[in-house]
Amino acid sequence: MLEVLAIAFTVLLIILSAAYAQRFGIGKEILLAGTRALVQILILASIILILFEMPLFWSFLVLAAMAAIAGHTTYSRSGKLENGLPVAVISIACASLLLLIPFFLMGIFPLEARYIVPTGSILIGNAMNVSSLAIDRYKGELKNKRSEVEAYLALGAKPELAAAACLKQGILSALIPSIDNMKNLGIVWIPGVMTGMLLGGADPMEAASIQIAIFTSIFVAGMIASSLVLYYSTDSFFTNAAQLKEDLD
Amino acid sequence: MLLVMNHFHLEMKDVSKSVFRTINGTKVKTSILSGLDLRIKTGELITIMGASGSGKTTLIRLINRLSELDSGIIMLNGNDIKNLVPMELRRKIGMVFQVPVVFKGSVRNNLAFGIKLWGGNTVIETLSRDAGIPENLLDADAGQLSIGEKQRVCIARALANQPEILLLDEPTSSLDALSAQKIEKLLLGLQKERDLTIIWVTHEKEQVERIGGRRLVLRGERLEDFHA
């Protein structure tokens, strides 16, 4: 009964917000995005339900598929850079896995699909968001600061050195929302995991401790993934003769 | 049999280059250099004039491989530049851009860039004196300097690499007349002192007359002798 009410409320909100947003010309887009989100989350719930009954191997396979889709999204955001797809997929997958493992090694969560899939997906999703923002900004910086990058190249600097300031700016810009969120955690908002646990009847201290562990892991995974994506994408912006490519659009 | 090696310092043979230009929102491939030849001896000063968009900047960017030629060959000391490591080529062929770009940090950090990158025994104080940068500016923030001072920093920064050739892409075009003439004097002094080969791109006829050297003009995608 609770599920039906929640879904009905969601559908109502999607319809009302789409109707309102129609005056800005984005009603259809909101309707589509909202419907997609609803269908996808219900499919995910069904998959998790099935995963509870299957060997753990399947949970990791689902996470691998999520990382592949996340990598593809970042790759598309980068303007489909040469070698960009494997770089994005591997970076997001490695960073997320690296931060996922300690939760189970330290015994914070039991090694069960119920914990592996949601925690992994939070890490992957955020690593994707940060990496997409970072690569988009990095590309923009290289384009806008062409004269500075070429001034470095003209002195004999390697592309990595010539692009270093742009790379730094790309990562910094992508991390600003996460840093701001971290600063205001618990003051202006109660994040999702804690909210969920509190609604589920958990002890507030336990919910807060797990939330902060997940929150910092999300931040670190995003930072590692975006650093890897940008670092290994640098060559794609330059030719073999260390020239900044002319067409960066 | 006596084999006479007749190497020029820099030689361009049958060089062609097209660029993409956006016309009415559409990218159109336009040929700007075609079958271009140029031979320069060590220590020679040449000036290249030409109308806006004639390809002057593109021409010198091909020499240090900031851009790639479509066909033809460019040789430095008889070696195809494509056989040289691009970074090493750019150390040997310095470039000063039209709009000076200084790096974040002090003037000293800017001048030390090439020395850190390539080593060498260049003394920053000597370099700054040669480039007409007052010693009290060495620790100033390079970003706060006037355009004329920034251009001096860029010239000194390029010279820190001890290049054989200096490419000058309208280095005084963003300066007032007085600063421009000071930079001209500085560059001509450095050229004589260091036996530098200089390729100086400009659009000012008066400047060409002041500078001297071999005068060329880029016209119809090729270089011709310029007669005032």
JSON list of C-alpha atoms in Angstrom, two decimals, chain B residues 57-150:
[
{"chain": "B", "resi": 57, "resn": "THR", "atom": "CA", "xyz": [51.18, 33.81, -38.36]},
{"chain": "B", "resi": 58, "resn": "THR", "atom": "CA", "xyz": [50.41, 30.40, -39.85]},
{"chain": "B", "resi": 59, "resn": "LEU", "atom": "CA", "xyz": [53.74, 30.49, -41.70]},
{"chain": "B", "resi": 60, "resn": "ILE", "atom": "CA", "xyz": [55.81, 30.96, -38.54]},
{"chain": "B", "resi": 61, "resn": "ARG", "atom": "CA", "xyz": [53.69, 28.49, -36.57]},
{"chain": "B", "resi": 62, "resn": "LEU", "atom": "CA", "xyz": [54.70, 25.85, -39.12]},
{"chain": "B", "resi": 63, "resn": "ILE", "atom": "CA", "xyz": [58.37, 26.51, -38.39]},
{"chain": "B", "resi": 64, "resn": "ASN", "atom": "CA", "xyz": [58.15, 25.53, -34.69]},
{"chain": "B", "resi": 65, "resn": "ARG", "atom": "CA", "xyz": [55.41, 22.98, -35.42]},
{"chain": "B", "resi": 66, "resn": "LEU", "atom": "CA", "xyz": [52.68, 24.61, -33.41]},
{"chain": "B", "resi": 67, "resn": "SER", "atom": "CA", "xyz": [50.74, 23.89, -36.61]},
{"chain": "B", "resi": 68, "resn": "GLU", "atom": "CA", "xyz": [51.30, 21.12, -39.12]},
{"chain": "B", "resi": 69, "resn": "LEU", "atom": "CA", "xyz": [52.01, 21.71, -42.81]},
{"chain": "B", "resi": 70, "resn": "ASP", "atom": "CA", "xyz": [49.91, 19.92, -45.40]},
{"chain": "B", "resi": 71, "resn": "SER", "atom": "CA", "xyz": [52.77, 19.28, -47.82]},
{"chain": "B", "resi": 72, "resn": "GLY", "atom": "CA", "xyz": [56.35, 20.32, -48.44]},
{"chain": "B", "resi": 73, "resn": "ILE", "atom": "CA", "xyz": [59.34, 20.19, -46.14]},
{"chain": "B", "resi": 74, "resn": "ILE", "atom": "CA", "xyz": [60.92, 22.45, -43.53]},
{"chain": "B", "resi": 75, "resn": "MET", "atom": "CA", "xyz": [64.55, 21.88, -42.62]},
{"chain": "B", "resi": 76, "resn": "LEU", "atom": "CA", "xyz": [66.53, 23.16, -39.67]},
{"chain": "B", "resi": 77, "resn": "ASN", "atom": "CA", "xyz": [70.29, 22.90, -40.23]},
{"chain": "B", "resi": 78, "resn": "GLY", "atom": "CA", "xyz": [69.56, 20.49, -43.09]},
{"chain": "B", "resi": 79, "resn": "ASN", "atom": "CA", "xyz": [67.34, 18.17, -41.03]},
{"chain": "B", "resi": 80, "resn": "ASP", "atom": "CA", "xyz": [63.65, 17.74, -41.65]},
{"chain": "B", "resi": 81, "resn": "ILE", "atom": "CA", "xyz": [61.93, 19.20, -38.57]},
{"chain": "B", "resi": 82, "resn": "LYS", "atom": "CA", "xyz": [59.57, 16.22, -38.59]},
{"chain": "B", "resi": 83, "resn": "ASN", "atom": "CA", "xyz": [62.56, 14.09, -37.57]},
{"chain": "B", "resi": 84, "resn": "LEU", "atom": "CA", "xyz": [63.17, 16.21, -34.49]},
{"chain": "B", "resi": 85, "resn": "VAL", "atom": "CA", "xyz": [61.36, 15.80, -31.18]},
{"chain": "B", "resi": 86, "resn": "PRO", "atom": "CA", "xyz": [58.81, 18.69, -31.23]},
{"chain": "B", "resi": 87, "resn": "MET", "atom": "CA", "xyz": [59.77, 19.85, -27.73]},
{"chain": "B", "resi": 88, "resn": "GLU", "atom": "CA", "xyz": [63.46, 19.95, -28.67]},
{"chain": "B", "resi": 89, "resn": "LEU", "atom": "CA", "xyz": [62.63, 21.79, -31.90]},
{"chain": "B", "resi": 90, "resn": "ARG", "atom": "CA", "xyz": [60.70, 24.43, -29.92]},
{"chain": "B", "resi": 91, "resn": "ARG", "atom": "CA", "xyz": [63.62, 24.89, -27.56]},
{"chain": "B", "resi": 92, "resn": "LYS", "atom": "CA", "xyz": [65.80, 25.70, -30.58]},
{"chain": "B", "resi": 93, "resn": "ILE", "atom": "CA", "xyz": [63.18, 27.89, -32.24]},
{"chain": "B", "resi": 94, "resn": "GLY", "atom": "CA", "xyz": [61.77, 30.41, -29.79]},
{"chain": "B", "resi": 95, "resn": "MET", "atom": "CA", "xyz": [58.59, 32.32, -30.47]},
{"chain": "B", "resi": 96, "resn": "VAL", "atom": "CA", "xyz": [57.19, 35.61, -29.24]},
{"chain": "B", "resi": 97, "resn": "PHE", "atom": "CA", "xyz": [53.46, 36.00, -29.77]},
{"chain": "B", "resi": 98, "resn": "GLN", "atom": "CA", "xyz": [51.48, 39.05, -30.81]},
{"chain": "B", "resi": 99, "resn": "VAL", "atom": "CA", "xyz": [49.66, 39.27, -27.47]},
{"chain": "B", "resi": 100, "resn": "PRO", "atom": "CA", "xyz": [52.03, 38.61, -24.56]},
{"chain": "B", "resi": 101, "resn": "VAL", "atom": "CA", "xyz": [51.00, 35.70, -22.35]},
{"chain": "B", "resi": 102, "resn": "VAL", "atom": "CA", "xyz": [52.71, 35.60, -18.96]},
{"chain": "B", "resi": 103, "resn": "PHE", "atom": "CA", "xyz": [52.40, 32.61, -16.68]},
{"chain": "B", "resi": 104, "resn": "LYS", "atom": "CA", "xyz": [50.97, 32.78, -13.18]},
{"chain": "B", "resi": 105, "resn": "GLY", "atom": "CA", "xyz": [53.58, 33.84, -10.64]},
{"chain": "B", "resi": 106, "resn": "SER", "atom": "CA", "xyz": [56.45, 36.28, -10.50]},
{"chain": "B", "resi": 107, "resn": "VAL", "atom": "CA", "xyz": [58.56, 37.60, -13.36]},
{"chain": "B", "resi": 108, "resn": "ARG", "atom": "CA", "xyz": [61.41, 35.51, -11.98]},
{"chain": "B", "resi": 109, "resn": "ASN", "atom": "CA", "xyz": [59.27, 32.35, -12.20]},
{"chain": "B", "resi": 110, "resn": "ASN", "atom": "CA", "xyz": [58.42, 33.19, -15.79]},
{"chain": "B", "resi": 111, "resn": "LEU", "atom": "CA", "xyz": [62.05, 33.66, -16.75]},
{"chain": "B", "resi": 112, "resn": "ALA", "atom": "CA", "xyz": [63.09, 30.51, -14.89]},
{"chain": "B", "resi": 113, "resn": "PHE", "atom": "CA", "xyz": [60.57, 28.35, -16.77]},
{"chain": "B", "resi": 114, "resn": "GLY", "atom": "CA", "xyz": [62.87, 27.36, -19.63]},
{"chain": "B", "resi": 115, "resn": "ILE", "atom": "CA", "xyz": [65.89, 27.04, -17.36]},
{"chain": "B", "resi": 116, "resn": "LYS", "atom": "CA", "xyz": [64.02, 24.57, -15.14]},
{"chain": "B", "resi": 117, "resn": "LEU", "atom": "CA", "xyz": [62.75, 22.72, -18.18]},
{"chain": "B", "resi": 118, "resn": "TRP", "atom": "CA", "xyz": [65.96, 22.51, -20.15]},
{"chain": "B", "resi": 119, "resn": "GLY", "atom": "CA", "xyz": [68.73, 23.29, -17.68]},
{"chain": "B", "resi": 120, "resn": "GLY", "atom": "CA", "xyz": [71.54, 25.56, -18.83]},
{"chain": "B", "resi": 121, "resn": "ASN", "atom": "CA", "xyz": [73.55, 28.27, -17.17]},
{"chain": "B", "resi": 122, "resn": "THR", "atom": "CA", "xyz": [71.45, 31.31, -17.96]},
{"chain": "B", "resi": 123, "resn": "VAL", "atom": "CA", "xyz": [71.49, 33.78, -15.09]},
{"chain": "B", "resi": 124, "resn": "ILE", "atom": "CA", "xyz": [68.07, 35.35, -14.58]},
{"chain": "B", "resi": 125, "resn": "GLU", "atom": "CA", "xyz": [69.50, 38.73, -13.55]},
{"chain": "B", "resi": 126, "resn": "THR", "atom": "CA", "xyz": [71.62, 38.93, -16.73]},
{"chain": "B", "resi": 127, "resn": "LEU", "atom": "CA", "xyz": [68.69, 37.82, -18.86]},
{"chain": "B", "resi": 128, "resn": "SER", "atom": "CA", "xyz": [66.36, 40.41, -17.35]},
{"chain": "B", "resi": 129, "resn": "ARG", "atom": "CA", "xyz": [68.98, 43.14, -17.79]},
{"chain": "B", "resi": 130, "resn": "ASP", "atom": "CA", "xyz": [69.45, 42.14, -21.46]},
{"chain": "B", "resi": 131, "resn": "ALA", "atom": "CA", "xyz": [65.68, 42.30, -21.95]},
{"chain": "B", "resi": 132, "resn": "GLY", "atom": "CA", "xyz": [65.39, 45.69, -20.27]},
{"chain": "B", "resi": 133, "resn": "ILE", "atom": "CA", "xyz": [63.46, 44.39, -17.26]},
{"chain": "B", "resi": 134, "resn": "PRO", "atom": "CA", "xyz": [64.37, 46.38, -14.13]},
{"chain": "B", "resi": 135, "resn": "GLU", "atom": "CA", "xyz": [65.71, 44.15, -11.35]},
{"chain": "B", "resi": 136, "resn": "ASN", "atom": "CA", "xyz": [63.09, 45.45, -8.90]},
{"chain": "B", "resi": 137, "resn": "LEU", "atom": "CA", "xyz": [60.39, 43.91, -11.10]},
{"chain": "B", "resi": 138, "resn": "LEU", "atom": "CA", "xyz": [61.82, 40.39, -10.87]},
{"chain": "B", "resi": 139, "resn": "ASP", "atom": "CA", "xyz": [59.74, 39.44, -7.86]},
{"chain": "B", "resi": 140, "resn": "ALA", "atom": "CA", "xyz": [56.63, 41.31, -8.99]},
{"chain": "B", "resi": 141, "resn": "ASP", "atom": "CA", "xyz": [53.49, 39.45, -10.07]},
{"chain": "B", "resi": 142, "resn": "ALA", "atom": "CA", "xyz": [53.85, 39.07, -13.85]},
{"chain": "B", "resi": 143, "resn": "GLY", "atom": "CA", "xyz": [50.10, 39.39, -14.32]},
{"chain": "B", "resi": 144, "resn": "GLN", "atom": "CA", "xyz": [50.16, 42.96, -12.98]},
{"chain": "B", "resi": 145, "resn": "LEU", "atom": "CA", "xyz": [52.69, 44.32, -15.47]},
{"chain": "B", "resi": 146, "resn": "SER", "atom": "CA", "xyz": [51.94, 46.67, -18.37]},
{"chain": "B", "resi": 147, "resn": "ILE", "atom": "CA", "xyz": [51.64, 45.08, -21.84]},
{"chain": "B", "resi": 148, "resn": "GLY", "atom": "CA", "xyz": [55.06, 46.43, -22.81]},
{"chain": "B", "resi": 149, "resn": "GLU", "atom": "CA", "xyz": [56.65, 44.93, -19.69]},
{"chain": "B", "resi": 150, "resn": "LYS", "atom": "CA", "xyz": [54.84, 41.64, -20.26]}
]
